[in-house]
Structure formats: structure tokens, C-alpha cells
Amino acid sequence: MTTKIGIAGVGAIGSTVARALIEGIDGFELECASEINQPDEFDIPYVDFASLAERSDLIIECLPSNAVPTLTSEAFSRDKDIIIITSAALLIHPSILEQHKSSASRIIVPSGALAGLDGVSALMHSGIKSATIISTKLPTGFLGAPFVSDHNIDLECVTEKTRLFKGNALEAAQGFPANVNVAATLSLAGIGPERTEVEIWADPNAMGNKHEIIVEGKLSTIRASVDNLPDPANPKTSILAAQSIIAVLKGMSSPLVVL
Ligand SMILES: NC(=O)c1ccc[n+]([C@@H]2O[C@H](COP(=O)([O-])OP(=O)(O)OC[C@H]3O[C@@H](n4cnc5c(N)ncnc54)[C@H](O)[C@@H]3O)[C@@H](O)[C@H]2O)c1
């Protein structure tokens, strides 16, 4: 049986996933998409969120955070499964997880721009003492972040590597909604947003986006570090994020799965 996919948001990530589906992923077929700036590249029906949820067996969310609650509402009311790449939305909009409680939909959060979540999930079984994520990007990567404007930070004046923020994942998601999906994802895989510590650094010499996680359990400590070059289609995004969605789809249909 073929699973019909609907992609919500055909920007940098959604386009990469759409291309992979059109090239072919066993067991999946791109049925439709929702997009306010529809690219000419794909010959697919563009529909609203309600029709997308109605026509799809599995929805792939690739939207800005503020558009996610409307989409999840349409998905949950129809008990449709959804892959959510904008994991920060689950922290910024608590109504999403509240509404999810009365739905049979599964939410799947891919690893995105991070690595090491397999170990974090395994460590949860014996208990995690602390979880920290340190994210470093070019100063321009934080343009438009509410924390930056609230604290009158002039990103053009950042001439050396500077820590902009230290706090928990919930505070980070509110202050940097477009930058901290990785922190949100780590918190969801591990000990939750209040206990997951986040540091955000601006580095004018950064080559791309770097994310390091340090997760301490009773008997194991996980350190994972990823250096991502920005996606040419959206410098705020790492191309690994789109590839992690493709990996989820391949994992769902493969007879041999390594988690
Ligand atoms: N989990 C991770 O590690 C990770 C990594 C990178 C990016 N992200 C997140 O993934 C999401 C997508 O990233 P991107 O780089 O593809 O962004 P993008 O800006 O390139 O694409 C988003 C698309 O959504 C469309 N859109 C906006 N509102 C819409 C609406 N109401 N209906 C239909 N379409 C709408 C926009 O026109 C745009 O084409 C972002 O929220 C980003 O923060 C997550």
C-alpha cells in the first residue's frame, strides 16, 4: 500500500523533501502540498491545510512556527499522522500538545540538524542527570529573534565569538523561535524543556551552524557535535534537517532499520 504524503510549506526543507519523493521513496507518493508562494518546480496540487489533511495519510510540516498550530489542528481532528520539523512550535504553542491528547495522530519529530538523539533516547531508560545544547551561528543567523530586539543587541557589533543567551529550552524557544528547533528536539527526546540547558553563541567567523550536545546519564555521557553548512535556499536552515525527514520516511518503509 502506498502512503500519500502532503507537505505543508514548500520552502528550503519542503522542496528538498518533495524532490526526494518525486525521485522515489519506496512506499510513499507525494499527493499534494500547501504553500503561499507556490514554486513552479513541482507539478502537484496546492491546497489549503484542511484539504491537505483530508487527502494525505501522512503530513510533513515544514512551516514557520506561527503556522504550525493551524496545520496540527486540521491533522489532529482527522487523526492523521504528522512529521513535525518545527519542533520549537511544540514548546511555543502548548495548545498543540494539549489538542493532541484527544487525537489518535502520531507526532514524529525527526532529528533535524542534530545528531546523537538515539543515545539520548536510550539513556532515558536509566535516567539523565543533565542535558545541555550549545548552538553557534553567524550573528546574522539571529536577525529578527525576539531576544535580540528585547535586549537591544546590535548583531553588527558582534566582532568576536559572543554568548548571546543561556537559559532553558522553553526560554530559548520564546527568545529564538526560528533558531532553537534543535534545543526543542533535544528536550523532547530527553528531560523536557525546563531542565534542558541551552547556550546560544554568535560567532562572526563561524563557517555554518554548529550544535553540540552534552547529555549525562548515570553510567554514560553523550557528546555529539554537528557542523552544518547553511542550506543555500535558506541560510538559517541546515540541509541536514531536510535529509533527516527523508531518513524518517526511508526508515518507515525499510525492512532493516538501524535506530
Ligand atoms: N528541527 C530542526 O533541526 C530544524 C532545522 C532547520 C529548520 N527547521 C524549521 O523548519 C521549518 C521550515 O524551514 P525552511 O528552511 O524550509 O523554511 P522556509 O522559510 O524556507 O520555508 C517555509 C515555507 O512555508 C511557507 N509558508 C509560510 N506560511 C504558510 C502557510 N500559512 N501556508 C502555507 N505555506 C506557508 C513559506 O512561504 C515558505 O515557503 C522552519 O520552522 C525552521 O525553523 C527545523
Short mmCIF file of C-alpha atoms and ligand atoms in Angstrom, two decimals:
data_model
loop_
_atom_site.label_atom_id
_atom_site.label_comp_id
_atom_site.label_asym_id
_atom_site.label_seq_id
_atom_site.Cartn_x
_atom_site.Cartn_y
_atom_site.Cartn_z
CA MET A 1 0.00 0.00 0.00
CA THR A 2 1.28 3.48 -0.85
CA THR A 3 1.25 6.18 1.81
CA LYS A 4 0.04 9.51 0.43
CA ILE A 5 2.15 12.44 1.61
CA GLY A 6 1.10 16.08 1.99
CA ILE A 7 3.85 18.64 2.52
CA ALA A 8 2.92 21.85 4.37
CA GLY A 9 5.43 24.56 3.44
CA VAL A 10 7.46 24.08 0.26
CA GLY A 11 10.42 26.31 1.17
CA ALA A 12 14.01 25.15 1.66
CA ILE A 13 13.18 21.96 3.59
CA GLY A 14 9.83 21.15 1.96
CA SER A 15 11.34 21.45 -1.54
CA THR A 16 14.17 19.05 -0.72
CA VAL A 17 11.70 16.52 0.66
CA ALA A 18 9.38 16.99 -2.34
CA ARG A 19 12.29 16.37 -4.75
CA ALA A 20 13.23 13.17 -2.88
CA LEU A 21 9.63 11.93 -3.01
CA ILE A 22 9.35 12.68 -6.72
CA GLU A 23 12.66 10.85 -7.33
CA GLY A 24 11.09 7.97 -5.41
CA ILE A 25 10.99 6.67 -1.84
CA ASP A 26 9.55 3.15 -1.60
CA GLY A 27 6.02 3.09 -0.24
CA PHE A 28 5.38 6.86 -0.47
CA GLU A 29 3.82 9.17 -3.03
CA LEU A 30 3.61 12.98 -2.96
CA GLU A 31 -0.13 13.69 -3.09
CA CYS A 32 -0.32 17.48 -2.54
CA ALA A 33 1.19 20.46 -0.76
CA SER A 34 0.24 23.72 0.94
CA GLU A 35 2.31 26.80 0.15
CA ILE A 36 1.57 30.51 -0.01
CA ASN A 37 4.39 31.17 -2.55
CA GLN A 38 3.89 28.17 -4.81
CA PRO A 39 7.08 27.22 -6.69
CA ASP A 40 6.74 26.29 -10.39
CA GLU A 41 9.13 23.38 -9.91
CA PHE A 42 6.56 20.81 -8.74
CA ASP A 43 3.57 19.65 -10.73
CA ILE A 44 1.37 18.89 -7.72
CA PRO A 45 -1.95 20.20 -6.42
CA TYR A 46 -1.58 23.09 -3.94
CA VAL A 47 -4.40 23.01 -1.41
CA ASP A 48 -5.28 24.53 1.96
CA PHE A 49 -4.41 22.83 5.25
CA ALA A 50 -7.86 21.24 5.60
CA SER A 51 -7.70 19.61 2.14
CA LEU A 52 -4.07 18.63 2.72
CA ALA A 53 -5.06 16.80 5.90
CA GLU A 54 -8.06 15.21 4.19
CA ARG A 55 -6.09 13.92 1.17
CA SER A 56 -2.90 12.75 2.95
CA ASP A 57 -2.13 9.65 5.01
CA LEU A 58 0.96 11.35 6.42
CA ILE A 59 1.60 15.10 6.68
CA ILE A 60 5.07 16.64 6.66
CA GLU A 61 5.25 20.02 8.37
CA CYS A 62 7.92 22.43 7.00
CA LEU A 63 6.35 25.76 8.01
CA PRO A 64 7.28 28.79 10.11
CA SER A 65 6.40 28.20 13.75
CA ASN A 66 3.37 30.52 13.78
CA ALA A 67 1.62 28.50 11.03
CA VAL A 68 2.02 25.14 12.79
CA PRO A 69 -0.99 25.22 15.21
CA THR A 70 -3.49 25.67 12.35
CA LEU A 71 -1.97 22.73 10.49
CA THR A 72 -1.81 20.43 13.53
CA SER A 73 -5.41 21.27 14.34
CA GLU A 74 -6.50 20.04 10.87
CA ALA A 75 -4.31 16.94 11.19
CA PHE A 76 -5.41 16.02 14.73
CA SER A 77 -9.13 16.45 14.01
CA ARG A 78 -8.72 13.79 11.29
CA ASP A 79 -6.35 11.56 13.31
CA LYS A 80 -3.66 11.97 10.64
CA ASP A 81 -0.02 11.29 11.49
CA ILE A 82 2.34 14.23 11.15
CA ILE A 83 6.10 14.70 10.92
CA ILE A 84 6.97 17.97 12.67
CA ILE A 85 10.32 19.56 11.79
CA THR A 86 9.48 22.84 13.56
CA SER A 87 9.76 21.19 16.96
CA ALA A 88 10.08 24.60 18.70
CA ALA A 89 6.39 25.10 17.85
CA LEU A 90 5.52 22.33 20.33
CA LEU A 91 7.10 24.44 23.09
CA ILE A 92 5.99 27.89 21.88
CA HIS A 93 2.37 26.80 21.34
CA PRO A 94 1.40 24.46 24.24
CA SER A 95 -2.09 24.20 22.70
CA ILE A 96 -0.65 21.80 20.10
CA LEU A 97 0.27 19.07 22.58
CA GLU A 98 -2.92 19.80 24.57
CA GLN A 99 -5.09 19.22 21.48
CA HIS A 100 -3.01 16.19 20.53
CA LYS A 101 -4.17 14.40 23.70
CA SER A 102 -7.63 13.90 22.21
CA SER A 103 -6.37 12.70 18.81
CA ALA A 104 -5.10 9.36 17.56
CA SER A 105 -2.49 11.14 15.39
CA ARG A 106 1.15 10.23 15.89
CA ILE A 107 3.63 13.10 16.02
CA ILE A 108 7.07 12.19 14.68
CA VAL A 109 9.89 14.64 15.38
CA PRO A 110 12.94 13.99 13.16
CA SER A 111 16.48 14.57 14.45
CA GLY A 112 16.67 17.69 12.22
CA ALA A 113 20.02 19.45 12.36
CA LEU A 114 21.11 17.38 15.39
CA ALA A 115 22.85 14.07 15.95
CA GLY A 116 23.07 11.77 18.95
CA LEU A 117 19.36 11.56 19.81
CA ASP A 118 19.47 7.76 19.51
CA GLY A 119 21.80 7.71 22.54
CA VAL A 120 19.68 10.26 24.41
CA SER A 121 16.56 8.11 23.97
CA ALA A 122 18.48 5.06 25.18
CA LEU A 123 19.83 6.94 28.22
CA MET A 124 16.29 7.93 29.26
CA HIS A 125 15.75 4.33 30.35
CA SER A 126 18.29 4.62 33.18
CA GLY A 127 17.89 8.35 33.80
CA ILE A 128 19.52 11.56 32.59
CA LYS A 129 21.21 13.89 35.09
CA SER A 130 21.74 16.85 32.78
CA ALA A 131 21.28 17.82 29.14
CA THR A 132 22.95 20.83 27.51
CA ILE A 133 22.99 22.11 23.95
CA ILE A 134 25.38 24.77 22.69
CA SER A 135 24.47 26.30 19.31
CA THR A 136 26.79 28.62 17.38
CA LYS A 137 25.93 30.55 14.21
CA LEU A 138 26.94 33.68 12.35
CA PRO A 139 25.50 36.79 14.04
CA THR A 140 23.20 37.35 11.03
CA GLY A 141 21.61 33.97 11.78
CA PHE A 142 19.88 35.63 14.75
CA LEU A 143 18.36 38.58 12.88
CA GLY A 144 14.74 39.00 13.89
CA ALA A 145 14.97 36.96 17.09
CA PRO A 146 12.74 38.48 19.83
CA PHE A 147 15.53 38.07 22.43
CA VAL A 148 17.90 40.15 20.28
CA SER A 149 15.46 43.07 19.90
CA ASP A 150 14.22 42.86 23.53
CA HIS A 151 17.83 43.16 24.76
CA ASN A 152 18.86 45.80 22.17
CA ILE A 153 21.65 43.56 20.87
CA ASP A 154 23.32 45.06 17.78
CA LEU A 155 24.41 41.98 15.83
CA GLU A 156 26.62 44.10 13.56
CA CYS A 157 28.73 44.97 16.63
CA VAL A 158 29.48 41.31 17.41
CA THR A 159 33.11 41.12 16.26
CA GLU A 160 34.20 38.11 18.31
CA LYS A 161 32.56 34.89 19.46
CA THR A 162 29.93 36.01 21.99
CA ARG A 163 27.41 34.16 24.12
CA LEU A 164 24.01 35.75 23.46
CA PHE A 165 21.88 33.54 25.70
CA LYS A 166 21.97 30.98 28.50
CA GLY A 167 18.77 29.53 29.85
CA ASN A 168 16.42 26.60 29.47
CA ALA A 169 14.87 25.30 26.23
CA LEU A 170 11.50 26.89 26.95
CA GLU A 171 13.07 30.35 27.35
CA ALA A 172 15.24 29.72 24.29
CA ALA A 173 12.22 28.78 22.16
CA GLN A 174 10.48 32.03 23.14
CA GLY A 175 13.56 34.19 22.56
CA PHE A 176 14.84 32.49 19.40
CA PRO A 177 11.81 30.73 17.84
CA ALA A 178 13.43 30.26 14.42
CA ASN A 179 16.78 29.07 15.78
CA VAL A 180 16.15 26.60 18.55
CA ASN A 181 14.37 23.66 16.99
CA VAL A 182 17.44 21.65 17.93
CA ALA A 183 17.07 22.60 21.61
CA ALA A 184 13.36 21.78 21.49
CA THR A 185 14.05 18.42 19.86
CA LEU A 186 16.71 17.53 22.46
CA SER A 187 14.32 18.48 25.26
CA LEU A 188 11.52 16.35 23.79
CA ALA A 189 13.88 13.35 23.41
CA GLY A 190 15.29 13.82 26.90
CA ILE A 191 14.37 15.52 30.16
CA GLY A 192 11.95 18.20 28.97
CA PRO A 193 12.20 21.91 28.16
CA GLU A 194 12.54 23.22 31.73
CA ARG A 195 15.56 21.04 32.52
CA THR A 196 17.34 21.19 29.15
CA GLU A 197 20.03 23.89 29.27
CA VAL A 198 20.73 25.99 26.19
CA GLU A 199 23.59 28.27 25.24
CA ILE A 200 23.40 30.35 22.06
CA TRP A 201 26.58 31.87 20.64
CA ALA A 202 27.14 34.30 17.77
CA ASP A 203 30.47 33.88 16.01
CA PRO A 204 31.43 36.19 13.11
CA ASN A 205 33.96 33.57 11.96
CA ALA A 206 31.51 30.64 12.00
CA MET A 207 31.53 28.63 8.77
CA GLY A 208 27.97 27.42 9.32
CA ASN A 209 25.69 26.28 12.14
CA LYS A 210 27.31 24.22 14.90
CA HIS A 211 25.35 22.27 17.52
CA GLU A 212 26.97 20.39 20.40
CA ILE A 213 25.03 18.30 22.90
CA ILE A 214 26.32 17.01 26.22
CA VAL A 215 23.96 14.61 27.98
CA GLU A 216 25.00 12.98 31.24
CA GLY A 217 23.44 9.77 32.48
CA LYS A 218 24.40 7.63 35.46
CA LEU A 219 26.79 5.41 33.51
CA SER A 220 27.18 7.14 30.14
CA THR A 221 27.86 10.64 28.89
CA ILE A 222 26.94 11.51 25.33
CA ARG A 223 28.79 14.24 23.49
CA ALA A 224 27.74 14.85 19.90
CA SER A 225 28.73 17.72 17.69
CA VAL A 226 27.44 18.64 14.23
CA ASP A 227 28.82 21.27 11.87
CA ASN A 228 26.21 22.11 9.26
CA LEU A 229 26.71 24.31 6.24
CA PRO A 230 23.68 26.55 5.68
CA ASP A 231 21.11 25.44 3.10
CA PRO A 232 21.67 27.68 0.02
CA ALA A 233 17.89 28.05 -0.25
CA ASN A 234 17.64 29.40 3.34
CA PRO A 235 20.85 30.26 5.24
CA LYS A 236 19.01 29.95 8.58
CA THR A 237 18.41 26.27 7.84
CA SER A 238 20.79 23.31 7.79
CA ILE A 239 20.33 20.91 4.89
CA LEU A 240 20.69 18.01 7.33
CA ALA A 241 17.19 18.88 8.61
CA ALA A 242 15.56 18.01 5.27
CA GLN A 243 17.71 14.91 5.00
CA SER A 244 16.53 13.78 8.45
CA ILE A 245 12.92 13.82 7.20
CA ILE A 246 13.90 11.73 4.18
CA ALA A 247 15.66 9.32 6.56
CA VAL A 248 12.47 9.00 8.64
CA LEU A 249 10.47 8.13 5.51
CA LYS A 250 13.05 5.57 4.37
CA GLY A 251 13.12 4.09 7.88
CA MET A 252 9.33 3.69 7.85
CA SER A 253 9.43 1.54 4.72
CA SER A 254 12.74 -0.30 5.10
CA PRO A 255 12.82 -3.96 6.21
CA LEU A 256 16.10 -3.26 8.10
CA VAL A 257 16.05 -0.30 10.48
CA VAL A 258 19.01 0.99 12.49
CA LEU A 259 17.82 3.48 15.14
N1 LIG B 1 14.31 20.62 13.55
C1 LIG B 1 15.38 21.22 13.02
O1 LIG B 1 16.52 20.89 13.35
C2 LIG B 1 15.18 22.32 12.02
C3 LIG B 1 16.28 22.73 11.27
C4 LIG B 1 16.08 23.75 10.35
C5 LIG B 1 14.84 24.36 10.20
N2 LIG B 1 13.79 23.95 10.96
C6 LIG B 1 12.46 24.58 10.83
O2 LIG B 1 11.81 24.05 9.70
C7 LIG B 1 10.85 24.98 9.22
C8 LIG B 1 10.98 25.12 7.71
O3 LIG B 1 12.30 25.61 7.42
P1 LIG B 1 12.67 26.12 5.95
O4 LIG B 1 14.11 26.43 5.97
O5 LIG B 1 12.13 25.19 4.93
O6 LIG B 1 11.84 27.50 5.90
P2 LIG B 1 11.42 28.30 4.60
O7 LIG B 1 11.13 29.69 5.07
O8 LIG B 1 12.39 28.12 3.51
O9 LIG B 1 10.05 27.58 4.16
C9 LIG B 1 8.83 27.76 4.84
C10 LIG B 1 7.74 27.83 3.77
O10 LIG B 1 6.46 27.87 4.40
C11 LIG B 1 5.64 28.72 3.60
N3 LIG B 1 4.51 29.17 4.42
C12 LIG B 1 4.51 30.06 5.43
N4 LIG B 1 3.30 30.16 5.98
C13 LIG B 1 2.50 29.32 5.28
C14 LIG B 1 1.12 28.99 5.35
N5 LIG B 1 0.31 29.56 6.27
N6 LIG B 1 0.62 28.10 4.48
C15 LIG B 1 1.42 27.53 3.54
N7 LIG B 1 2.75 27.80 3.42
C16 LIG B 1 3.26 28.68 4.28
C17 LIG B 1 6.57 29.84 3.17
O11 LIG B 1 6.08 30.53 2.03
C18 LIG B 1 7.85 29.08 2.89
O12 LIG B 1 7.97 28.69 1.54
C19 LIG B 1 11.12 26.29 9.98
O13 LIG B 1 10.18 26.45 11.01
C20 LIG B 1 12.50 26.08 10.57
O14 LIG B 1 12.69 26.83 11.77
C21 LIG B 1 13.94 22.93 11.86
#
